[in-house]
PDB file of C-alpha atoms (C1' of nucleotides) in Angstrom:
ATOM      1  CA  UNK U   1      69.381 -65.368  48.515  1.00 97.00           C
ATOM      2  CA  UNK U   2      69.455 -67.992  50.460  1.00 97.00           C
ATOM      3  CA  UNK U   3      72.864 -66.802  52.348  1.00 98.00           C
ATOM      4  CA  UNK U   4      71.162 -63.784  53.226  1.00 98.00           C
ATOM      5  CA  UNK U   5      68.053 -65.288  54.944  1.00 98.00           C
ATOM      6  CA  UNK U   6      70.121 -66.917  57.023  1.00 98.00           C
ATOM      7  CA  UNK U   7      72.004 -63.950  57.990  1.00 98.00           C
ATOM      8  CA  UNK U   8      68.661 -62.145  58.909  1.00 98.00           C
ATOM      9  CA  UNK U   9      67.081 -65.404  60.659  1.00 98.00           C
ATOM     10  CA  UNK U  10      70.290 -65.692  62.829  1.00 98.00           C
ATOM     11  CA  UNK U  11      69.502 -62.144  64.013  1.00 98.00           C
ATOM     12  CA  UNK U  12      65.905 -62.715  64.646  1.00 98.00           C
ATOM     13  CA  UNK U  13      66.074 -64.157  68.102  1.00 98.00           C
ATOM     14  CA  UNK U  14      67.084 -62.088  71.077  1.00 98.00           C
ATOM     15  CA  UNK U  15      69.212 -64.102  72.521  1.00 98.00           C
ATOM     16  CA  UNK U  16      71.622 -64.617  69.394  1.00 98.00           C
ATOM     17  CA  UNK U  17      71.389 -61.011  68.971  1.00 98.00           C
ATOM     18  CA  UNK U  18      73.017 -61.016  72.528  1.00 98.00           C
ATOM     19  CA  UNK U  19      75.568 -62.960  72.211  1.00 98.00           C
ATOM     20  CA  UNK U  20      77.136 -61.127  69.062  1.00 98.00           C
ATOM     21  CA  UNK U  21      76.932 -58.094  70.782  1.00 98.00           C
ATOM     22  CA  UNK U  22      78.911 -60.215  73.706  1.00 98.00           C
ATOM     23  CA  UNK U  23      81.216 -61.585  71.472  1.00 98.00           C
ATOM     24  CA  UNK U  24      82.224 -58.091  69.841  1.00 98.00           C
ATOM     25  CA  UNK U  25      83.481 -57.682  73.455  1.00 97.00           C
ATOM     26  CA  UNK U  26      85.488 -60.822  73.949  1.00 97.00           C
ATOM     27  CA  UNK U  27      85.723 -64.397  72.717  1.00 97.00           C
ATOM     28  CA  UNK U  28      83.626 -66.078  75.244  1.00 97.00           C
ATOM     29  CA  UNK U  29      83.034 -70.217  75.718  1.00 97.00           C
ATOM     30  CA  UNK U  30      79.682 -71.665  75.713  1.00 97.00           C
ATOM     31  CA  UNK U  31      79.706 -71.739  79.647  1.00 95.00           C
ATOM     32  CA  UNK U  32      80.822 -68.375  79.652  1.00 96.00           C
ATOM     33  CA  UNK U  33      77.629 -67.211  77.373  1.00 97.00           C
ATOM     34  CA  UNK U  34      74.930 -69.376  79.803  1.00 96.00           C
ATOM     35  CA  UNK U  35      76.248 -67.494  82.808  1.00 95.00           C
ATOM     36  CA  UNK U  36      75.596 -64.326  81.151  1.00 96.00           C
ATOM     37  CA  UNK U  37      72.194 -65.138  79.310  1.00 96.00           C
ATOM     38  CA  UNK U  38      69.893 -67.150  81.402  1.00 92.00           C
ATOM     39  CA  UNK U  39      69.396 -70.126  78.513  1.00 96.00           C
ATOM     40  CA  UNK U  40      70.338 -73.565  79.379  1.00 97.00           C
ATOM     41  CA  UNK U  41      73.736 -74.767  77.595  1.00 97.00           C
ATOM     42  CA  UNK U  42      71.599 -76.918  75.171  1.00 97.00           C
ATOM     43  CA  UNK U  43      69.943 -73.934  73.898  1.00 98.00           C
ATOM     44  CA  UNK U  44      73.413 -71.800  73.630  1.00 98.00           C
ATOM     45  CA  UNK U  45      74.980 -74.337  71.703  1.00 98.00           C
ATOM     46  CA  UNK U  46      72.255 -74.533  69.420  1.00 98.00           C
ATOM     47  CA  UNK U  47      71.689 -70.659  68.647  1.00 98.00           C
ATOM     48  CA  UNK U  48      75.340 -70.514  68.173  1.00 98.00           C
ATOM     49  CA  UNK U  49      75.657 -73.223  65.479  1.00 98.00           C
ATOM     50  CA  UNK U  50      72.841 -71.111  63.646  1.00 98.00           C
ATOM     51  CA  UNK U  51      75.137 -68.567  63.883  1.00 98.00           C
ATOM     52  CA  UNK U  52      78.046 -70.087  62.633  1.00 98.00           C
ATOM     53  CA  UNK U  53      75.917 -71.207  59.921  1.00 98.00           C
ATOM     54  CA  UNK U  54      75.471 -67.807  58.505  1.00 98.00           C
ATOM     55  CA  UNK U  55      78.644 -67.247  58.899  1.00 98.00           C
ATOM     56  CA  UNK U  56      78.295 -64.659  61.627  1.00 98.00           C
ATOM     57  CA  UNK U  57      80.104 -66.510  64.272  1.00 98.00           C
ATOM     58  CA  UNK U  58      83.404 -69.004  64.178  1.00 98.00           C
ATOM     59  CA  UNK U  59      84.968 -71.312  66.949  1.00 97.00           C
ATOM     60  CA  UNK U  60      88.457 -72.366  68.085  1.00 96.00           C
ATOM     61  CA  UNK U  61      88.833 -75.516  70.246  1.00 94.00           C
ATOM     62  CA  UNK U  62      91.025 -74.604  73.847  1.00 91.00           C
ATOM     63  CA  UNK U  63      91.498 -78.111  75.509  1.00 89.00           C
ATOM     64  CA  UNK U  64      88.517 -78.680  76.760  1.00 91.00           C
ATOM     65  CA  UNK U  65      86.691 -75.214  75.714  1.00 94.00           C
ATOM     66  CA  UNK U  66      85.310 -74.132  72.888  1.00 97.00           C
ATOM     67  CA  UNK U  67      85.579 -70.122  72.514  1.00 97.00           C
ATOM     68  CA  UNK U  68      83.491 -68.916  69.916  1.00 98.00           C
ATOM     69  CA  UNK U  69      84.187 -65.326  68.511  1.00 98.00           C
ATOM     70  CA  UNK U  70      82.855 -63.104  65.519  1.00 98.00           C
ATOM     71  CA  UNK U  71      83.774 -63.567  62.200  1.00 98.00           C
ATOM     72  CA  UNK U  72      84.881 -61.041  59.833  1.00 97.00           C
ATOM     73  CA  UNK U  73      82.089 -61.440  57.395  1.00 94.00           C
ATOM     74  CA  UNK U  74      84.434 -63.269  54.880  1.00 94.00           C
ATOM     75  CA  UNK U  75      81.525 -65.786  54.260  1.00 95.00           C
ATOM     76  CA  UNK U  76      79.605 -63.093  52.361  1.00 97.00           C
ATOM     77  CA  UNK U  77      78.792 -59.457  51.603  1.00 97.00           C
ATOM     78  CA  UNK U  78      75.466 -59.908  53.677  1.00 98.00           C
ATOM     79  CA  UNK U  79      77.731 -61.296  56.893  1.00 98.00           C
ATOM     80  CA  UNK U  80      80.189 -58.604  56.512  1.00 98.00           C
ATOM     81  CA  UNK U  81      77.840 -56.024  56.236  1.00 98.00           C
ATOM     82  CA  UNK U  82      75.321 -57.149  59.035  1.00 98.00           C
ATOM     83  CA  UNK U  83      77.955 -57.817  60.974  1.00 98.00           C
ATOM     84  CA  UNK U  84      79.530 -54.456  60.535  1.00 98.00           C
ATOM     85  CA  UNK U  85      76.403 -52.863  61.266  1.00 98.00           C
ATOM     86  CA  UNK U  86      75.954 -54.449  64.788  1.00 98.00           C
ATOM     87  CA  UNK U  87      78.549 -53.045  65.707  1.00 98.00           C
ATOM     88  CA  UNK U  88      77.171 -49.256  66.231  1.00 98.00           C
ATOM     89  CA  UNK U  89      73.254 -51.052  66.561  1.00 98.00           C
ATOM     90  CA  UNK U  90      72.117 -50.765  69.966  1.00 98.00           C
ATOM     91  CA  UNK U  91      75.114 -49.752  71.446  1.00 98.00           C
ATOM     92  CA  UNK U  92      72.437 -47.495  73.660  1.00 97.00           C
ATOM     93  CA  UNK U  93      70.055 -50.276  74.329  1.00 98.00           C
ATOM     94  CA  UNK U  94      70.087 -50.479  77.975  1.00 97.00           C
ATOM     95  CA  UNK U  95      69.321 -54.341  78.242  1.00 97.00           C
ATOM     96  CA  UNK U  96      72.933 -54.382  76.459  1.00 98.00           C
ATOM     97  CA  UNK U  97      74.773 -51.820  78.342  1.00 97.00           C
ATOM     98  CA  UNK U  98      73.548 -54.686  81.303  1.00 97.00           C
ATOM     99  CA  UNK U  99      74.472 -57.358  79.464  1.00 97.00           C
ATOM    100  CA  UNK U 100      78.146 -55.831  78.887  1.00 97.00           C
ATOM    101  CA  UNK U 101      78.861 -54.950  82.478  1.00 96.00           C
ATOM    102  CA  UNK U 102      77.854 -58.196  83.591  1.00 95.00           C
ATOM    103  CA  UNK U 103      80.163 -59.426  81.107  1.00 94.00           C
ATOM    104  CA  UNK U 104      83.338 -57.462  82.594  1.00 93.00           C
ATOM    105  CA  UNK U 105      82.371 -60.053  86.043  1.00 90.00           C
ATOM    106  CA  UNK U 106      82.285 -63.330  83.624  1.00 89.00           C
ATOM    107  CA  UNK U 107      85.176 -65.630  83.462  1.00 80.00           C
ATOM    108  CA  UNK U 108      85.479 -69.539  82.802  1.00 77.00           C
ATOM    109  CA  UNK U 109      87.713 -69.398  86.293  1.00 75.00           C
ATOM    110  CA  UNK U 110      85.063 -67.999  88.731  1.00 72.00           C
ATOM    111  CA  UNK U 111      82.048 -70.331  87.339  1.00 69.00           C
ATOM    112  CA  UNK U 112      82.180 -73.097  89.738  1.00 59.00           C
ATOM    113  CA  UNK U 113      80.416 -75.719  87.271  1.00 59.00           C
ATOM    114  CA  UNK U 114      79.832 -74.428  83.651  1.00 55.00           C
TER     115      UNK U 114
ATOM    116  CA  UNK Y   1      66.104 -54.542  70.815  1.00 97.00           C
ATOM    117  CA  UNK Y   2      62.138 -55.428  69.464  1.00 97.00           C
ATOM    118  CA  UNK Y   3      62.307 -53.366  66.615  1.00 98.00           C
ATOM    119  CA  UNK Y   4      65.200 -54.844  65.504  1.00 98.00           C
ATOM    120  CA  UNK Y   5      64.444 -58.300  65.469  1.00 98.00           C
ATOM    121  CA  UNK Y   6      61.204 -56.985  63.727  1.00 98.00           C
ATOM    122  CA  UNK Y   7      63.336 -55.859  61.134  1.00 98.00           C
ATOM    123  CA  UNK Y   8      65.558 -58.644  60.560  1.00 98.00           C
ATOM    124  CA  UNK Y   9      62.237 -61.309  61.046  1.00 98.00           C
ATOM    125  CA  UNK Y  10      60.636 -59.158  58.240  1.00 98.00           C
ATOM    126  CA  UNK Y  11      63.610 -59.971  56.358  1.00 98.00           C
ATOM    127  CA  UNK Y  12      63.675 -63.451  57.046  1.00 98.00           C
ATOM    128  CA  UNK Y  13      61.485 -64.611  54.433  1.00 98.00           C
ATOM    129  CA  UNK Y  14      62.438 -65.541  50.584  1.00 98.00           C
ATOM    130  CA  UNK Y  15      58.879 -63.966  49.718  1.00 98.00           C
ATOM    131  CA  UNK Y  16      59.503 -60.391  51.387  1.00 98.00           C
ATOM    132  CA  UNK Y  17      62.795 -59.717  50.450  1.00 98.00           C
ATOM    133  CA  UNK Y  18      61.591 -60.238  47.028  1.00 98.00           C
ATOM    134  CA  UNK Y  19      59.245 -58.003  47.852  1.00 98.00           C
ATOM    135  CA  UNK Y  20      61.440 -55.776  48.793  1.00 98.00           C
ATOM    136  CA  UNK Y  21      63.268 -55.784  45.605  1.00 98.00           C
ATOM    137  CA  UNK Y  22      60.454 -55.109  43.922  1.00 98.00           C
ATOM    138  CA  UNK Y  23      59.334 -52.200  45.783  1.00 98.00           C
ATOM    139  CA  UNK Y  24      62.527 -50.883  45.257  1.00 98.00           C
ATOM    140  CA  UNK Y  25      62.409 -50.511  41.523  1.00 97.00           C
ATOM    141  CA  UNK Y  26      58.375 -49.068  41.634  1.00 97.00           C
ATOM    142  CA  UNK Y  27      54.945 -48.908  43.843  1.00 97.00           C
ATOM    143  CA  UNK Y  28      52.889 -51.681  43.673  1.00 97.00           C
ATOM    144  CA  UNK Y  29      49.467 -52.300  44.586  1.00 97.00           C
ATOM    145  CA  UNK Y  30      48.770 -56.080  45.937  1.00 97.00           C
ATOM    146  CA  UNK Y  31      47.227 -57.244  42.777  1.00 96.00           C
ATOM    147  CA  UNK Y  32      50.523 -56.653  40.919  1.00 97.00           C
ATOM    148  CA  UNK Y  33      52.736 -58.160  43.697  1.00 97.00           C
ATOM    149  CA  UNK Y  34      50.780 -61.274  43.393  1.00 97.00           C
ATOM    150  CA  UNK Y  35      51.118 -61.435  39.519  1.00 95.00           C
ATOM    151  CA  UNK Y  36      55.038 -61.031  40.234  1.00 96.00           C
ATOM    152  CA  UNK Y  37      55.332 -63.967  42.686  1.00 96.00           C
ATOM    153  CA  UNK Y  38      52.827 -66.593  42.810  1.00 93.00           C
ATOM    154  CA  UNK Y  39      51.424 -66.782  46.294  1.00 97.00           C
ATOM    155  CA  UNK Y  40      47.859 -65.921  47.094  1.00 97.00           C
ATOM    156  CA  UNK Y  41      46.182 -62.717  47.577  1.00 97.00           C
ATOM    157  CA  UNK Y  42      45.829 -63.555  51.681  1.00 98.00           C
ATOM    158  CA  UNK Y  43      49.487 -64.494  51.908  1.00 98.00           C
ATOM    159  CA  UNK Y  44      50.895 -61.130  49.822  1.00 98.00           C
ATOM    160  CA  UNK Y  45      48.869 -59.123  52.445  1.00 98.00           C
ATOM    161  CA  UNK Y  46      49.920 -60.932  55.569  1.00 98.00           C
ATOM    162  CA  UNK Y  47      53.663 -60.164  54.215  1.00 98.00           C
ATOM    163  CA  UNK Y  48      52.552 -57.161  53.353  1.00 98.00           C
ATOM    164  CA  UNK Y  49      51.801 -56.314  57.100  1.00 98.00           C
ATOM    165  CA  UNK Y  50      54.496 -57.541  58.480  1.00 98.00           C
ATOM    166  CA  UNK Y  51      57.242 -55.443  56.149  1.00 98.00           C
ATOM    167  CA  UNK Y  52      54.906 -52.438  57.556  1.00 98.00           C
ATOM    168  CA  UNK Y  53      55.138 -53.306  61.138  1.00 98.00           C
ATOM    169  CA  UNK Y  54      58.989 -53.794  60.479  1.00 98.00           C
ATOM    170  CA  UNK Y  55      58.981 -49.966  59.567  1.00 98.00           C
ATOM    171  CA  UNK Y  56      60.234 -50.838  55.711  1.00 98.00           C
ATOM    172  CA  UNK Y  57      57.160 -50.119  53.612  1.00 98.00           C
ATOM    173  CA  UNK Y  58      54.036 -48.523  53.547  1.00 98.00           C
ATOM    174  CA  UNK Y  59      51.057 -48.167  52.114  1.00 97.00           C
ATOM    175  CA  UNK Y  60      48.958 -45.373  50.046  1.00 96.00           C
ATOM    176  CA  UNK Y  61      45.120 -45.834  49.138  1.00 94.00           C
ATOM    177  CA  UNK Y  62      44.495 -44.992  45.711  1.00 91.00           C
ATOM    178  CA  UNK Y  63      40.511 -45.237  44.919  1.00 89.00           C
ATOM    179  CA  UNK Y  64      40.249 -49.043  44.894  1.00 91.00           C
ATOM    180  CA  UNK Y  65      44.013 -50.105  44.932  1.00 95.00           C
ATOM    181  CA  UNK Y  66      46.717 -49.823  48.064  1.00 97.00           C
ATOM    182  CA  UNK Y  67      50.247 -48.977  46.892  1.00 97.00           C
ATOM    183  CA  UNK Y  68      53.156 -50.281  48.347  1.00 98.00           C
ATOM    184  CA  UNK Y  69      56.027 -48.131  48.612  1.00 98.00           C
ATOM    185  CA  UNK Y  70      59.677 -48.866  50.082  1.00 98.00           C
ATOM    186  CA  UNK Y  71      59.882 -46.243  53.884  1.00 98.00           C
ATOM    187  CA  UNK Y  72      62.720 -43.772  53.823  1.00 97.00           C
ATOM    188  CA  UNK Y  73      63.459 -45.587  57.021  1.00 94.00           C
ATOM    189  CA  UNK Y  74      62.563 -43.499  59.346  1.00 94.00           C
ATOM    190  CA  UNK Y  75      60.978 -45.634  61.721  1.00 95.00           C
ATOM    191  CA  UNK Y  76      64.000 -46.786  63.297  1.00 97.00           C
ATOM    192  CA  UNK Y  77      67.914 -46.767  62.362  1.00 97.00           C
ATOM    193  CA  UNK Y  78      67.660 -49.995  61.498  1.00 98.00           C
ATOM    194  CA  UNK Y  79      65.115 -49.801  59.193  1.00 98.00           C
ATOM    195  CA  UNK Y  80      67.131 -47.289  57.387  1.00 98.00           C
ATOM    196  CA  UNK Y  81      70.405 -49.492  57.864  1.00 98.00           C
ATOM    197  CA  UNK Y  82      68.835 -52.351  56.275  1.00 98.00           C
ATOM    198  CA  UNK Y  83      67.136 -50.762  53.278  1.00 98.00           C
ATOM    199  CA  UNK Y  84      70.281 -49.043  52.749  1.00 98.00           C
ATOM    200  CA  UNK Y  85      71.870 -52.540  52.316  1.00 98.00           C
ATOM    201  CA  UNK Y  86      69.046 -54.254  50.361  1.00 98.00           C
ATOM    202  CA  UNK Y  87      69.335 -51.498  47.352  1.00 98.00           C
ATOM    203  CA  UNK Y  88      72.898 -52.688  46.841  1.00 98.00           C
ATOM    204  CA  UNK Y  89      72.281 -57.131  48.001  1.00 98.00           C
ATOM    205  CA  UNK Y  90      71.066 -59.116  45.303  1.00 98.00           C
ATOM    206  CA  UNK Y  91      71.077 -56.993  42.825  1.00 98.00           C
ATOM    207  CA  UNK Y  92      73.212 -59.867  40.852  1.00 97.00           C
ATOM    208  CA  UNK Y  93      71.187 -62.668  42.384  1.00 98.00           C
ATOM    209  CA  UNK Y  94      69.766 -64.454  39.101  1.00 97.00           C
ATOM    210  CA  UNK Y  95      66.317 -65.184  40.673  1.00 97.00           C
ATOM    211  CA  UNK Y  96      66.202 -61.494  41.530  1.00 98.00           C
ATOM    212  CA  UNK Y  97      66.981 -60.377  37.983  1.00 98.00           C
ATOM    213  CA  UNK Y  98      64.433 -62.147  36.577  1.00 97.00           C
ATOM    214  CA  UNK Y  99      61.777 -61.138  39.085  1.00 97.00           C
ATOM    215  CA  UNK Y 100      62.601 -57.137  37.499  1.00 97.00           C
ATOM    216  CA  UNK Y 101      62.564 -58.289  33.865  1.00 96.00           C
ATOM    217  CA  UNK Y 102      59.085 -59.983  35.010  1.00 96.00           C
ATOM    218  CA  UNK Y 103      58.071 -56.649  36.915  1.00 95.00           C
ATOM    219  CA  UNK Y 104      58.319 -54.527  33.142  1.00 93.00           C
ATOM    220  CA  UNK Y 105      55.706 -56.665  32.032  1.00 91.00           C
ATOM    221  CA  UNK Y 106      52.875 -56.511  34.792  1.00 90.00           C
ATOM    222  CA  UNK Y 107      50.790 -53.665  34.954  1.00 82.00           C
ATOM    223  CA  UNK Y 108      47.498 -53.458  36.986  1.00 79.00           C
ATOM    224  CA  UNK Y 109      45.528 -52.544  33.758  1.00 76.00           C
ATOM    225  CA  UNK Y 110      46.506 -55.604  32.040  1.00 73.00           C
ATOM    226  CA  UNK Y 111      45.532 -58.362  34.526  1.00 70.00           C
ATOM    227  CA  UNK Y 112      42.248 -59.448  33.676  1.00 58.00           C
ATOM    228  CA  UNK Y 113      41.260 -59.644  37.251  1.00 58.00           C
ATOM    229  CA  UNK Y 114      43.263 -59.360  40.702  1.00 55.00           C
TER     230      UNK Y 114
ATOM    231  C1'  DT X   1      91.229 -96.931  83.564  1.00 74.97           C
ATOM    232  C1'  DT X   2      88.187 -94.327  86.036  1.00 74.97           C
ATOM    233  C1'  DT X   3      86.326 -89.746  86.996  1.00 74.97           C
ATOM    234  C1'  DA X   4      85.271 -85.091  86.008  1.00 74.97           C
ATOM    235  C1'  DT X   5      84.197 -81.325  83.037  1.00 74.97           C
ATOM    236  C1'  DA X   6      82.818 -78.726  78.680  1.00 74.97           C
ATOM    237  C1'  DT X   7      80.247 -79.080  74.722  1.00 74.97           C
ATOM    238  C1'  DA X   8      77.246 -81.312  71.241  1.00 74.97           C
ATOM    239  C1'  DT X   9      73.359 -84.121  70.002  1.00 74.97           C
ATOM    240  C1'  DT X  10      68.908 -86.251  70.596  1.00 74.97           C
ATOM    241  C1'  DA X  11      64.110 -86.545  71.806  1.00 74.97           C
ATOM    242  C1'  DC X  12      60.374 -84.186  72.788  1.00 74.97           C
ATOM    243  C1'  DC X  13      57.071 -80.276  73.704  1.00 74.97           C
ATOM    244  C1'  DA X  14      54.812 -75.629  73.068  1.00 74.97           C
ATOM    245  C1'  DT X  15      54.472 -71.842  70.257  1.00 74.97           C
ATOM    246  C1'  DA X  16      55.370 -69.215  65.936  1.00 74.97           C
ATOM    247  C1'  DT X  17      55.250 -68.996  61.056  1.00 74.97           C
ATOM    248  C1'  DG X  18      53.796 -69.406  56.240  1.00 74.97           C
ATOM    249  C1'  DG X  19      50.454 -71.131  53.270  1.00 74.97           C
ATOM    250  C1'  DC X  20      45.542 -71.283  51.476  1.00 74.97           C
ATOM    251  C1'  DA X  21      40.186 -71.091  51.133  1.00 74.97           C
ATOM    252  C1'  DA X  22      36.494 -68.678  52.693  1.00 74.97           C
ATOM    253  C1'  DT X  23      34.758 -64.564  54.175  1.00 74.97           C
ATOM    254  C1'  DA X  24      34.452 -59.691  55.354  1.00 74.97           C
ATOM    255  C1'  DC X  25      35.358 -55.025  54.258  1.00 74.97           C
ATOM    256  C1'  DA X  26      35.987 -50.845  51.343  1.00 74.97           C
ATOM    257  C1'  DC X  27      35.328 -48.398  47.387  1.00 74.97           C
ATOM    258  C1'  DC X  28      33.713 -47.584  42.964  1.00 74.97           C
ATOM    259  C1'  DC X  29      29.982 -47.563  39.287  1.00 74.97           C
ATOM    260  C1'  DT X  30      25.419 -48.110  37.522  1.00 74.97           C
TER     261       DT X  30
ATOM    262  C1'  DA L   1      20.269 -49.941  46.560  1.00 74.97           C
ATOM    263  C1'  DG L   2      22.898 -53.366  44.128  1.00 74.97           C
ATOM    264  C1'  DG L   3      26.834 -55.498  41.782  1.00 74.97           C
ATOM    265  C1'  DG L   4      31.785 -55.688  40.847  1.00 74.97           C
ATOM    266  C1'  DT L   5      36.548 -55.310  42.152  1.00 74.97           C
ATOM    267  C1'  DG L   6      40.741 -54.854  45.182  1.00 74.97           C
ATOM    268  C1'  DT L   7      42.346 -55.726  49.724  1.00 74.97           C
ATOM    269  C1'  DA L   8      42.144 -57.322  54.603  1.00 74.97           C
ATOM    270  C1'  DT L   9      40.807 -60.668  57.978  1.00 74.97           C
ATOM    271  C1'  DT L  10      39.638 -65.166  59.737  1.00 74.97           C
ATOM    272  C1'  DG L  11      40.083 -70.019  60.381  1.00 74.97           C
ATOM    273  C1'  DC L  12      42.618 -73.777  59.716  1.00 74.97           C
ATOM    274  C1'  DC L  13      46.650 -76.844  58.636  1.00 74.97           C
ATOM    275  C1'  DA L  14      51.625 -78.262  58.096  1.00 74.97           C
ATOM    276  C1'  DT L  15      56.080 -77.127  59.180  1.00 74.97           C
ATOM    277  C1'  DA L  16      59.689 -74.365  61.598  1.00 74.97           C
ATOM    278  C1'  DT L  17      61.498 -72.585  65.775  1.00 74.97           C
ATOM    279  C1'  DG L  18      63.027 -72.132  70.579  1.00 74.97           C
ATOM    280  C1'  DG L  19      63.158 -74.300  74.828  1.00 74.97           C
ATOM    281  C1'  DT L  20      64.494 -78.169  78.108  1.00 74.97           C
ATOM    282  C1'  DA L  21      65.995 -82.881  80.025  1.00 74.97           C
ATOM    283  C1'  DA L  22      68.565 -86.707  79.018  1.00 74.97           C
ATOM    284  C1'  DT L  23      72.316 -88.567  76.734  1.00 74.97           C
ATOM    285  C1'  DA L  24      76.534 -88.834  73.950  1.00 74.97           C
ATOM    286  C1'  DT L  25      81.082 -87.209  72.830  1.00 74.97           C
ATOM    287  C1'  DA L  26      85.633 -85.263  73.776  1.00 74.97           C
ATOM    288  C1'  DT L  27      89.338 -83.999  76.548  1.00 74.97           C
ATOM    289  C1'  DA L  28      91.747 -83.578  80.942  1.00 74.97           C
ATOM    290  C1'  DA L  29      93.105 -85.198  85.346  1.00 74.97           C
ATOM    291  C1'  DA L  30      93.731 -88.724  88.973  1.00 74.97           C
TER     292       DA L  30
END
DNA sequence: TTTATATATTACCATATGGCAATACACCCT
DNA sequence: AGGGTGTATTGCCATATGGTAATATATAAA
C-alpha cells in the first residue's frame, strides 16, 4: 500500500509529471531538466529524489553530472505499470508536445552555467 | 495534464484507495464506508468528493442514503487506466483483505445509527 | 592547492491537505 | 408542522508539500 501511494504522489505534481515524460525521451542531468522546466535546481533535485523514491526514476553519476533516466518499474508492479502507462498518457497534451521540442534544443554543452 | 494529476492526487491517499477497493467489490452509501474504516462522517465525504472530481466514482441518491459506485471511467482515459489497474493492485495486500472480510459483515440495516 | 562547476542539503516560508466538531441541508415519517 | 436520520458543508487546527536562497558536498581543472 504504501509503495503505491508513493507511486501516485510522485505523479501528483506537474512538474514531476514533466520530467518523466522528458526522461522517456532522453536521460537528461539536473541542469538539463531546469533549462527545460522553469524550477530552480533546488526544487528539481528535490522532485526527482521523490521520484526515485517510488521507484519511478534512477540515476547514474557522469564525472561531474548526474543523468537521471526512467526506470523499468522493477521496484514494483505499481511502478511498472504507472510507468508503462505514461508512456501513451498525454502524448497529445500540447504543453508536452512544447515541452518535447524544446527538449530536441537542450544540451549540457550549450547551457552556459547550469 | 489537470485531470491527471486529479487522478493520481485522488489516489494519493491510504483512505481513498481503500475506498476504492471497497467500491470495487459493492455500492456503498457513506454510513457503511465509515463503519468499514474509522474516520468521521465529514472526512468520508470530503474523500468522497474528491474520488468524484477525479472522475472514479459517483454517486446515486436512494431516498435517504447516497450510494457510491466505482465510474466506468469515462471521464477521462486516465480514469479508466487507473481503475483498470486498481481491480488487479492490492488485491494480496493483507490490510486490503481484511478490509473485504470486514465489508461481508456491514450492512446499512444493521448499524444502529450512521 | 585553489578555483570552478554540478548537484544535494538545509532553513525557511506560503499554501495545500487531512482530520474533526459543529452545523446546515435533504429527505423521510408521523 | 415537527422530529429523526443520512449526508454535505463550514470552520478550525496540525501536518505535508512545493518553492526559493543560502550553503554544503563532490568532482574536475588550473
Amino acid at each position: 500500500m504504501k509503495k503505491l501511494i508513493k507511486v501516485m504522489k510522485a505523479l501528483s505534481d506537474p512538474g514531476r509529471v514533466k520530467m518523466v515524460k522528458m526522461l522517456a525521451v532522453k536521460e537528461m542531468c539536473v541542469c538539463e531538466i531546469q533549462a527545460a522546466l522553469e524550477l530552480s535546481q533546488p526544487t528539481i533535485s528535490k522532485h526527482l529524489k521523490v521520484l526515485e523514491e517510488a521507484g519511478l526514476v534512477a540515476s547514474r553519476k557522469d564525472k561531474l553530472w548526474v543523468n537521471y533516466n526512467l526506470t523499468d518499474g522493477d521496484d514494483s508492479t505499481y511502478a511498472r505499470d504507472v510507468l508503462e502507462k505514461m508512456s501513451t498518457w498525454l502524448e497529445k497534451d500540447p504543453e508536452i508536445k512544447t515541452l518535447k521540442k524544446k527538449l530536441k534544443k537542450i544540451s549540457r554543452d550549450n547551457l552556459k552555467k547550469c
